Coordinates of C-alpha atoms and ligand atoms in Angstrom, one line a residue:
M212 CA 34.2 -20.2 -30.9
S213 CA 32.6 -22.4 -27.8
N214 CA 35.2 -25.0 -26.5
Q215 CA 32.5 -27.1 -25.5
P216 CA 32.6 -30.9 -27.3
T217 CA 30.0 -31.2 -29.9
P218 CA 26.5 -32.7 -28.3
A219 CA 26.4 -36.5 -28.7
W220 CA 22.6 -36.4 -29.3
N221 CA 20.9 -34.4 -31.9
I222 CA 17.3 -35.5 -31.5
R223 CA 15.1 -34.4 -34.4
H224 CA 12.3 -37.1 -34.3
A225 CA 9.1 -37.7 -32.5
Y226 CA 7.5 -41.2 -32.4
I227 CA 4.3 -41.3 -34.5
D228 CA 2.1 -44.2 -35.5
G229 CA 4.7 -46.5 -34.6
A230 CA 7.7 -44.7 -36.2
F231 CA 10.3 -42.1 -35.5
V232 CA 9.6 -39.2 -37.9
P233 CA 10.9 -35.7 -38.4
V234 CA 9.4 -33.0 -36.3
H235 CA 8.5 -29.5 -37.6
G236 CA 8.9 -27.1 -34.6
E237 CA 10.8 -24.2 -34.4
R238 CA 12.8 -24.2 -31.3
V239 CA 15.7 -26.4 -30.1
V240 CA 16.3 -26.9 -26.7
E241 CA 19.7 -28.1 -25.0
S242 CA 20.1 -30.9 -22.8
V243 CA 22.9 -30.2 -20.4
N244 CA 24.4 -32.7 -17.9
P245 CA 24.0 -30.7 -14.4
A246 CA 26.9 -32.5 -12.8
T247 CA 29.2 -30.8 -15.1
G248 CA 27.3 -27.9 -16.9
Q249 CA 28.3 -29.1 -20.3
V250 CA 25.7 -29.4 -23.1
I251 CA 25.2 -33.1 -23.8
G252 CA 22.5 -32.9 -26.7
T253 CA 19.8 -30.9 -28.3
A254 CA 16.2 -31.7 -29.5
L255 CA 14.1 -29.7 -31.8
L256 CA 10.7 -29.6 -30.4
A257 CA 7.7 -30.9 -32.0
S258 CA 5.0 -28.3 -33.5
R259 CA 1.1 -28.2 -33.0
E260 CA 0.9 -29.9 -36.4
D261 CA 3.0 -32.5 -35.4
A262 CA 0.8 -32.8 -32.1
R263 CA -2.4 -33.1 -34.4
R264 CA -0.6 -35.7 -36.6
A265 CA -0.1 -38.0 -33.0
I266 CA -3.5 -37.3 -32.3
A267 CA -4.6 -38.7 -35.5
A268 CA -2.5 -41.7 -35.0
A269 CA -3.6 -42.6 -31.6
K270 CA -7.6 -42.0 -32.7
R271 CA -7.0 -44.6 -35.5
A272 CA -5.2 -47.1 -32.8
Q273 CA -8.0 -46.4 -31.0
E274 CA -10.5 -48.1 -32.9
G275 CA -8.7 -51.3 -32.7
L276 CA -8.3 -50.9 -29.0
W277 CA -11.8 -50.5 -28.3
H278 CA -12.3 -54.0 -28.9
A279 CA -9.1 -55.4 -27.5
S280 CA -9.4 -58.3 -24.9
K281 CA -8.2 -58.2 -21.6
D282 CA -5.7 -60.9 -22.8
E283 CA -4.8 -59.0 -25.7
R284 CA -3.9 -55.9 -23.5
I285 CA -2.0 -58.0 -20.7
A286 CA 0.1 -59.3 -23.7
M287 CA 0.9 -56.0 -24.9
L288 CA 1.7 -54.8 -21.4
R289 CA 4.0 -57.7 -21.2
R290 CA 5.7 -57.1 -24.2
L291 CA 6.4 -53.2 -22.9
Q292 CA 7.6 -54.5 -19.8
A293 CA 10.3 -56.6 -21.6
A294 CA 11.4 -54.0 -24.0
V295 CA 12.1 -51.6 -21.3
L296 CA 13.5 -54.2 -18.6
A297 CA 16.1 -54.5 -21.6
H298 CA 17.1 -51.0 -21.5
T299 CA 17.1 -50.7 -17.9
D300 CA 20.8 -49.8 -17.9
R301 CA 20.4 -47.1 -20.6
I302 CA 17.6 -45.3 -18.6
R303 CA 19.6 -45.7 -15.5
D304 CA 22.7 -43.8 -17.3
V305 CA 20.8 -41.2 -18.9
T306 CA 18.8 -40.4 -15.6
I307 CA 22.0 -39.8 -13.9
E308 CA 23.6 -37.9 -16.8
E309 CA 21.0 -35.6 -17.9
Y310 CA 18.8 -35.3 -14.8
G311 CA 21.6 -35.9 -12.0
G312 CA 19.9 -38.4 -10.1
P313 CA 22.0 -40.3 -7.7
L314 CA 22.9 -44.1 -8.8
A315 CA 20.5 -45.7 -6.4
R316 CA 17.9 -43.5 -7.4
A317 CA 18.5 -43.5 -11.0
R318 CA 18.4 -47.4 -10.9
W319 CA 15.1 -47.2 -9.2
I320 CA 13.5 -45.3 -11.4
S321 CA 14.9 -47.5 -14.0
Q322 CA 13.6 -50.6 -12.4
Y323 CA 10.4 -49.3 -11.8
A324 CA 10.0 -48.3 -15.8
S325 CA 9.5 -51.7 -16.6
Q326 CA 7.9 -52.9 -13.6
C327 CA 5.0 -50.8 -13.7
F328 CA 4.0 -52.6 -17.0
A329 CA 4.0 -55.7 -14.7
T330 CA 1.6 -54.3 -12.0
A331 CA -0.7 -52.8 -14.7
A332 CA -0.9 -56.1 -16.1
D333 CA -1.7 -57.7 -12.9
A334 CA -4.1 -55.2 -12.0
L335 CA -5.9 -55.7 -15.2
A336 CA -6.1 -59.6 -14.8
R337 CA -8.1 -59.0 -11.4
H338 CA -10.1 -56.4 -12.5
E339 CA -13.9 -56.9 -13.4
P340 CA -15.3 -54.7 -16.2
V341 CA -18.7 -55.9 -15.9
R342 CA -20.7 -55.4 -12.6
R343 CA -24.3 -55.9 -11.9
I344 CA -26.0 -52.9 -9.9
G345 CA -29.5 -53.5 -9.1
E346 CA -31.4 -54.3 -12.6
A347 CA -28.2 -52.6 -14.2
T348 CA -25.3 -53.9 -16.0
V349 CA -22.4 -51.6 -15.8
L350 CA -19.6 -52.0 -18.2
M351 CA -16.2 -50.1 -17.2
Q352 CA -15.0 -48.9 -20.7
P353 CA -11.8 -47.1 -22.0
V354 CA -12.7 -43.5 -21.9
G355 CA -10.8 -42.8 -25.6
V356 CA -7.5 -41.3 -26.4
A357 CA -5.6 -40.1 -23.8
A358 CA -3.0 -37.3 -23.3
L359 CA -0.1 -38.3 -20.9
I360 CA 1.8 -35.0 -19.9
A361 CA 4.5 -35.7 -17.5
P362 CA 7.2 -33.7 -15.7
W363 CA 11.0 -33.6 -15.7
N364 CA 11.5 -35.0 -12.2
S365 CA 11.1 -38.8 -13.0
A366 CA 10.9 -38.8 -16.5
A367 CA 11.1 -42.8 -17.4
G368 CA 9.1 -43.5 -14.4
S369 CA 6.3 -41.0 -15.0
I370 CA 6.0 -41.8 -18.9
C371 CA 5.8 -45.6 -18.4
S372 CA 3.5 -45.5 -15.4
K373 CA 0.9 -43.6 -17.3
L374 CA 1.3 -45.5 -20.4
A375 CA 0.7 -48.9 -18.6
S376 CA -2.4 -47.6 -16.8
A377 CA -3.9 -46.1 -20.1
L378 CA -3.0 -48.8 -22.0
A379 CA -4.7 -51.3 -19.4
A380 CA -7.7 -49.8 -20.1
G381 CA -7.6 -49.7 -23.6
C382 CA -6.7 -46.1 -24.2
A383 CA -4.4 -45.0 -27.0
S384 CA -2.5 -42.2 -25.9
V385 CA -0.1 -39.3 -26.8
I386 CA 2.6 -38.8 -24.5
K387 CA 4.2 -35.2 -23.8
P388 CA 7.3 -35.8 -21.8
S389 CA 8.8 -32.7 -20.4
E390 CA 10.9 -30.8 -23.0
L391 CA 13.6 -30.4 -20.3
G392 CA 14.2 -34.0 -20.5
P393 CA 14.8 -34.8 -24.2
I394 CA 17.3 -37.7 -23.8
Q395 CA 15.7 -39.5 -21.2
A396 CA 12.6 -39.4 -23.4
Q397 CA 14.1 -40.5 -26.5
V398 CA 15.8 -43.6 -24.7
V399 CA 12.6 -44.5 -23.4
A400 CA 10.8 -44.1 -26.6
E401 CA 13.4 -46.3 -28.3
A402 CA 12.8 -49.0 -25.7
L403 CA 8.9 -48.7 -25.9
H404 CA 9.2 -49.2 -29.5
E405 CA 11.1 -52.4 -29.6
A406 CA 7.8 -53.7 -28.1
D407 CA 6.3 -53.7 -31.3
L408 CA 2.8 -52.6 -30.7
P409 CA 0.5 -51.8 -33.4
P410 CA 1.1 -48.4 -34.9
G411 CA -0.6 -45.3 -32.6
V412 CA -1.0 -47.1 -29.8
F413 CA 1.2 -44.9 -28.0
N414 CA 2.8 -41.9 -29.7
I415 CA 5.6 -39.6 -27.9
L416 CA 6.5 -36.4 -28.9
L417 CA 8.5 -33.5 -27.0
G418 CA 6.9 -30.3 -27.3
S419 CA 6.6 -27.2 -25.0
G420 CA 4.0 -26.8 -22.9
S421 CA 2.2 -23.4 -24.7
D422 CA 2.1 -25.2 -28.0
V423 CA 2.0 -28.9 -27.9
G424 CA 0.8 -29.1 -24.5
D425 CA -1.8 -26.9 -25.1
E426 CA -3.0 -28.5 -28.2
L427 CA -3.4 -31.7 -26.3
S428 CA -5.5 -29.8 -23.8
R429 CA -7.8 -28.5 -26.3
H430 CA -8.0 -30.9 -29.0
P431 CA -11.5 -32.5 -29.3
D432 CA -10.3 -36.0 -30.3
I433 CA -8.6 -36.2 -26.7
A434 CA -10.9 -37.4 -24.1
K435 CA -8.7 -37.6 -21.1
I436 CA -5.4 -35.9 -19.8
S437 CA -3.4 -37.6 -17.2
F438 CA -1.0 -34.7 -15.9
T439 CA 1.5 -34.5 -13.5
G440 CA 3.4 -31.4 -13.0
S441 CA 2.9 -28.2 -11.1
T442 CA -0.5 -26.8 -9.8
A443 CA -0.2 -23.8 -11.8
T444 CA 0.2 -25.8 -15.1
G445 CA -2.5 -28.1 -13.9
K446 CA -4.9 -25.4 -13.7
L447 CA -4.1 -24.4 -17.3
I448 CA -4.9 -27.5 -18.5
A449 CA -8.1 -28.3 -16.7
R450 CA -9.3 -24.8 -17.9
A451 CA -8.3 -25.6 -21.7
G452 CA -10.0 -28.8 -21.3
I453 CA -12.9 -28.0 -20.1
D454 CA -14.4 -26.7 -23.2
T455 CA -14.4 -30.2 -24.6
M456 CA -15.0 -31.6 -21.1
K457 CA -12.1 -33.6 -21.0
R458 CA -11.7 -36.1 -18.0
V459 CA -8.6 -35.0 -16.0
S460 CA -6.5 -36.4 -13.4
L461 CA -4.2 -34.2 -11.8
A462 CA -0.7 -35.1 -9.9
L463 CA 0.3 -31.8 -8.7
T464 CA 2.6 -30.0 -6.5
G465 CA 3.4 -31.3 -2.8
K466 CA 4.6 -29.4 0.4
S467 CA 4.5 -32.6 2.8
A468 CA 4.4 -32.7 6.5
S469 CA 6.5 -35.3 8.5
I470 CA 5.3 -35.4 12.1
L471 CA 7.6 -36.6 14.6
L472 CA 5.9 -37.2 17.6
D473 CA 7.3 -37.2 21.3
D474 CA 7.5 -40.9 21.5
A475 CA 9.2 -41.5 18.2
D476 CA 12.6 -43.8 18.0
L477 CA 14.8 -40.7 16.9
A478 CA 17.3 -42.8 15.9
H479 CA 15.1 -44.8 13.5
A480 CA 13.0 -41.8 12.3
L481 CA 15.2 -39.1 12.0
P482 CA 17.2 -40.6 9.0
L483 CA 14.1 -41.4 7.5
A484 CA 12.6 -37.8 8.1
V485 CA 15.9 -36.2 6.5
N486 CA 15.6 -38.7 3.6
A487 CA 12.2 -37.8 2.7
A488 CA 13.1 -34.4 2.4
F489 CA 16.2 -34.8 0.4
M490 CA 15.3 -37.9 -1.6
N491 CA 15.7 -37.5 -5.3
N492 CA 17.8 -34.2 -4.3
G493 CA 15.0 -32.6 -2.9
Q494 CA 13.2 -32.7 -6.3
A495 CA 10.3 -34.8 -5.3
C496 CA 6.7 -33.9 -5.3
V497 CA 6.3 -36.2 -1.7
A498 CA 9.4 -34.7 -0.3
G499 CA 8.9 -34.1 3.4
S500 CA 10.0 -30.7 3.5
R501 CA 8.3 -29.4 6.5
L502 CA 9.5 -31.7 9.7
L503 CA 7.1 -30.8 12.8
V504 CA 9.0 -31.6 15.8
P505 CA 7.8 -31.1 19.6
R506 CA 8.9 -27.4 20.2
A507 CA 10.5 -27.9 23.8
R508 CA 13.0 -30.3 21.9
M509 CA 13.6 -28.1 19.1
D510 CA 17.2 -27.8 20.0
E511 CA 18.0 -31.3 20.7
I512 CA 16.3 -32.6 17.7
A513 CA 17.8 -29.7 15.3
G514 CA 21.4 -31.0 16.8
R515 CA 20.7 -34.5 15.8
V516 CA 19.3 -33.6 12.1
V517 CA 22.7 -31.4 11.6
A518 CA 24.7 -34.4 12.4
I519 CA 22.9 -36.6 9.8
V520 CA 22.9 -33.9 7.1
A521 CA 26.7 -33.6 7.7
G522 CA 27.0 -37.3 7.0
M523 CA 25.2 -36.6 3.7
R524 CA 27.4 -36.7 0.6
V525 CA 27.1 -34.5 -2.2
G526 CA 28.9 -34.8 -5.3
D527 CA 29.1 -37.1 -8.5
P528 CA 25.8 -38.4 -9.0
R529 CA 27.3 -41.8 -10.7
D530 CA 29.5 -42.5 -7.2
P531 CA 27.3 -44.9 -5.1
D532 CA 28.3 -43.1 -1.9
T533 CA 26.7 -39.9 -3.1
H534 CA 23.1 -39.1 -1.5
I535 CA 22.7 -35.8 -3.1
G536 CA 23.5 -35.1 -6.7
P537 CA 23.2 -31.6 -8.5
L538 CA 19.9 -30.0 -9.1
A539 CA 18.5 -30.5 -12.8
S540 CA 19.0 -27.4 -14.2
R541 CA 20.5 -23.8 -13.4
V542 CA 16.9 -22.9 -13.0
Q543 CA 16.4 -25.2 -10.4
Y544 CA 19.7 -23.9 -8.7
E545 CA 18.4 -20.4 -8.8
R546 CA 15.3 -21.3 -7.4
I547 CA 17.0 -23.1 -4.5
Q548 CA 19.1 -20.0 -4.0
H549 CA 16.0 -17.8 -3.9
Y550 CA 14.2 -19.8 -1.4
I551 CA 17.3 -20.1 1.1
G552 CA 17.3 -16.2 0.7
R553 CA 13.6 -16.0 1.6
G554 CA 14.1 -18.0 4.3
L555 CA 17.0 -16.1 6.0
A556 CA 15.1 -12.7 5.2
Q557 CA 12.0 -14.1 7.2
G558 CA 14.2 -14.9 10.2
A559 CA 14.5 -18.7 9.8
A560 CA 17.6 -19.9 11.9
L561 CA 19.9 -21.8 9.1
I562 CA 21.4 -24.5 11.3
A563 CA 23.0 -26.6 8.2
G564 CA 23.9 -25.6 4.2
G565 CA 23.2 -22.2 3.0
E566 CA 23.6 -20.2 -0.2
G567 CA 26.1 -20.9 -2.9
K568 CA 27.5 -24.1 -3.9
P569 CA 29.1 -26.7 -1.9
A570 CA 33.0 -26.5 -1.5
G571 CA 34.8 -27.9 -4.6
L572 CA 31.6 -28.4 -6.4
D573 CA 31.8 -25.1 -8.8
A574 CA 30.9 -26.9 -12.2
G575 CA 27.5 -28.2 -11.9
F576 CA 24.6 -27.1 -10.3
F577 CA 25.1 -28.3 -6.7
V578 CA 23.3 -26.7 -3.8
R579 CA 24.2 -27.3 -0.2
P580 CA 21.8 -29.5 1.6
T581 CA 19.9 -26.9 4.0
V582 CA 18.1 -27.1 7.1
F583 CA 16.2 -24.3 8.7
A584 CA 15.3 -24.5 12.6
N585 CA 12.6 -22.6 14.3
V586 CA 10.5 -22.1 11.2
R587 CA 7.1 -20.7 11.2
N588 CA 4.3 -22.1 9.0
D589 CA 3.4 -18.8 7.6
M590 CA 7.0 -18.2 6.0
D591 CA 7.6 -18.8 2.2
I592 CA 10.0 -21.7 2.9
A593 CA 7.1 -23.7 4.9
R594 CA 4.4 -22.7 2.5
E595 CA 5.7 -23.1 -1.0
E596 CA 7.3 -26.0 -2.8
I597 CA 10.9 -25.4 -3.2
F598 CA 11.6 -28.6 -5.2
G599 CA 15.5 -28.9 -3.4
P600 CA 17.0 -30.1 -0.6
V601 CA 15.9 -27.1 2.1
L602 CA 14.2 -28.7 5.0
S603 CA 12.2 -26.3 7.0
M604 CA 11.9 -27.5 11.0
I605 CA 8.8 -26.3 12.6
G606 CA 7.7 -26.7 16.5
Y607 CA 4.5 -27.9 17.7
G608 CA 2.8 -28.0 21.3
D609 CA 1.1 -30.4 21.2
E610 CA -0.5 -33.4 18.9
E611 CA -3.6 -31.3 18.0
E612 CA -1.1 -28.2 17.0
A613 CA 0.9 -30.5 15.1
I614 CA -2.1 -31.7 13.1
R615 CA -3.2 -28.3 12.6
I616 CA 0.1 -27.2 11.4
A617 CA 0.3 -30.2 9.0
N618 CA -3.0 -29.2 7.4
D619 CA -2.2 -25.6 7.0
S620 CA -1.2 -25.7 3.6
D621 CA -2.8 -25.2 0.2
Y622 CA -1.7 -28.8 -0.7
G623 CA -2.1 -32.3 0.5
L624 CA -0.1 -35.0 -1.5
Q625 CA 1.7 -37.2 1.0
A626 CA 2.5 -37.0 4.9
Y627 CA 4.7 -38.8 7.2
V628 CA 4.2 -39.7 10.9
F629 CA 7.0 -40.9 13.2
T630 CA 5.8 -42.8 16.5
S631 CA 6.2 -46.0 18.5
Q632 CA 2.6 -46.0 19.2
P633 CA 0.5 -47.8 16.1
E634 CA -3.1 -46.6 17.5
R635 CA -1.8 -43.0 17.7
A636 CA -0.2 -43.1 14.1
Q637 CA -3.6 -44.7 12.6
R638 CA -5.7 -41.8 14.7
I639 CA -3.6 -39.1 13.4
A640 CA -3.1 -40.3 9.9
G641 CA -6.9 -40.1 9.8
R642 CA -7.0 -36.5 10.5
L643 CA -4.2 -35.6 8.0
E644 CA -5.6 -33.8 4.7
A645 CA -3.0 -35.8 2.7
G646 CA -3.8 -38.2 -0.4
T647 CA -1.2 -40.7 1.5
V648 CA 0.3 -40.8 4.9
L649 CA 3.4 -43.2 5.7
I650 CA 3.9 -44.3 9.0
N651 CA 7.6 -44.7 10.2
R652 CA 8.5 -45.3 6.6
I653 CA 9.2 -43.5 3.4
V654 CA 9.0 -46.2 1.1
P655 CA 5.2 -46.1 -0.4
E656 CA 3.1 -49.0 -1.6
L657 CA 2.6 -48.8 -5.1
L658 CA -0.2 -51.0 -5.6
A659 CA -2.1 -48.5 -4.0
P660 CA -3.9 -45.4 -5.0
F661 CA -1.4 -42.2 -5.2
G662 CA -2.6 -38.4 -5.6
G663 CA -3.5 -35.5 -3.8
V664 CA -6.3 -33.7 -1.9
K665 CA -6.6 -30.1 -2.0
Q666 CA -4.2 -28.3 -4.4
S667 CA -2.2 -31.1 -4.8
G668 CA -4.4 -32.7 -7.6
I669 CA -7.6 -34.6 -8.7
G670 CA -7.9 -38.5 -9.2
R671 CA -5.4 -41.0 -8.3
E672 CA -2.7 -43.2 -10.1
F673 CA -1.6 -46.4 -9.9
G674 CA -2.9 -49.9 -9.4
V675 CA -6.7 -50.7 -9.9
F676 CA -7.1 -46.7 -9.0
G677 CA -4.9 -45.9 -11.9
L678 CA -6.4 -48.1 -14.3
E679 CA -9.9 -47.0 -13.5
A680 CA -9.0 -43.4 -14.0
F681 CA -9.1 -44.2 -17.7
L682 CA -12.6 -46.1 -17.7
E683 CA -16.1 -44.6 -17.7
P684 CA -19.0 -46.6 -16.6
K685 CA -21.7 -47.2 -18.8
T686 CA -25.1 -48.4 -17.6
I687 CA -27.2 -50.7 -19.4
V688 CA -30.7 -51.6 -17.7
E689 CA -33.2 -53.7 -19.7
D690 CA -36.9 -54.6 -19.3
N691 CA -37.6 -58.1 -18.2
Ligands
NAD218 P1 5.3 -28.4 -14.9 O1 4.1 -28.0 -14.5 O2 6.2 -27.3 -15.5 O3 5.4 -29.2 -16.2 C1 4.9 -30.5 -16.4 C2 4.6 -30.7 -17.8 O4 3.5 -30.0 -18.4 C3 5.7 -30.3 -18.6 O5 5.6 -31.7 -19.8 C4 5.5 -29.3 -19.6 O6 6.0 -29.1 -20.7 C5 3.9 -29.5 -19.5 N1 3.2 -28.1 -19.6 C6 3.7 -26.8 -19.4 N2 2.6 -25.8 -19.7 C7 1.6 -26.6 -20.4 C8 0.3 -26.1 -20.5 N3 0.1 -24.7 -20.7 N4 -0.4 -27.1 -21.3 C9 0.1 -28.4 -21.2 N5 1.1 -28.6 -20.5 C10 2.1 -28.0 -20.3 O7 6.2 -29.1 -14.0 P2 7.6 -29.7 -14.0 O8 8.5 -28.4 -13.4 O9 7.9 -30.3 -15.3 O10 7.5 -30.5 -12.4 C11 7.8 -30.4 -11.3 C12 6.5 -30.4 -10.5 O11 5.5 -31.2 -10.9 C13 6.5 -30.2 -9.1 O12 5.4 -29.0 -8.6 C14 6.0 -31.5 -8.7 O13 5.5 -31.3 -7.3 C15 5.0 -31.8 -9.6 N6 4.9 -33.3 -9.5 C16 3.9 -34.0 -8.9 C17 4.2 -35.2 -9.0 C18 2.7 -36.1 -8.3 O14 2.6 -37.1 -8.5 N7 1.7 -35.2 -7.7 C19 4.9 -36.1 -9.3 C20 6.0 -35.3 -9.9 C21 6.0 -34.1 -9.9

């Protein structure tokens, strides 16, 4: 008999048509605290039939939303904001307990979850839905029922941010959080329910990608898919959606480069560059996992990076002094081990961390923050998204080569430039193949469009661009 305690969470419901209703899937997933390896809950996944019920509820709610005024939608967003704000602490706590997010990160996600409704309400308030172009009147109208498919690495943030943009545009939605974060999804659903919106305006069901996700991607009553996740899954969704010509926004894999220029202030830049790589335990699409440094100074800079990493504390994510918590799952732990092994096998120089668990942290899915120096951009660790705290330092000769290496990637989500010359930074930013470039900082501007170029995605989220991703122009021209 197992000596594990009885799981505290036993989720058997989805949120459909304004109520928590039983689901009818066959698969039960376990939720594991990644810091301890203990099972903390189970969830029965929804079935395709449950997904169809959720789509039908959203379709009914869409009838009301076609005609909802701007003020009515703003009021709904404000109610969602207040409801989620009231649950900030619960969201923070489950982000730590189920996901292993370090306290500061979990706190940020929990605050962002409510703030994004306020941001969407502000964007909507300023948005002009009717435009005159030549002799035409152009109406920006909601595209219709949206499927919002989210990943596990920022569960509450993704769910709320997508819902905020969809609702601001006047789209009812069916939300499919990742089945790898069932407790986080449940806590967010309970918070959103308290906003008391009309039934069906949003529906939330946990299901696996191959059935519920696939159903959402094919169903004729879904007009739009907003997906965040891996590039491989994004391609499946885009293919599945094309038969019914769904509009798709795909926020996908990243392999971001941080360019450290020869004139950068290292004392300022290097801690930021290391944080860019290791933020969110390295499980961030925007992780700056390739650090490009002047080749002639590789040894000097590597030494400073090692010192910074040595000062980063790995451990209990509840502890405010912890920088890096556990990876989210055993699968993630093994993935990181695989990539560290690939780096070693392909001849990169291991200068910090390495395979195995940090000393004294045997129970959970902790990994050693790892840095490789003298990495070539054709090595697997430089080409593929690792999604853990593994940094690859790559040398370059001059600015041109730095830009070429940064752009030599299938992906193009976010890039970082560190320099003391603003004009040089702007010039380089203009040439980088990335949806976002951050200069001497790692904090984004959340009102500005966010998304990827190349295989990092299609479309943009956040602010007015996020709102317009759920709108479609209708042109009306009258003979006069
Ligand atoms: P994933 O692609 O495995 O899963 C994402 C979601 O898609 C989950 O809800 C999953 O159930 C669902 N899904 C899986 N197969 C499906 C299918 N056939 N049809 C429909 N839905 C399906 O990604 P993940 O492991 O949850 O997340 C990590 C990935 O997400 C990383 O690659 C990361 O870079 C990316 N990500 C990107 C951004 C961004 O904004 N660009 C943000 C966060 C994460």
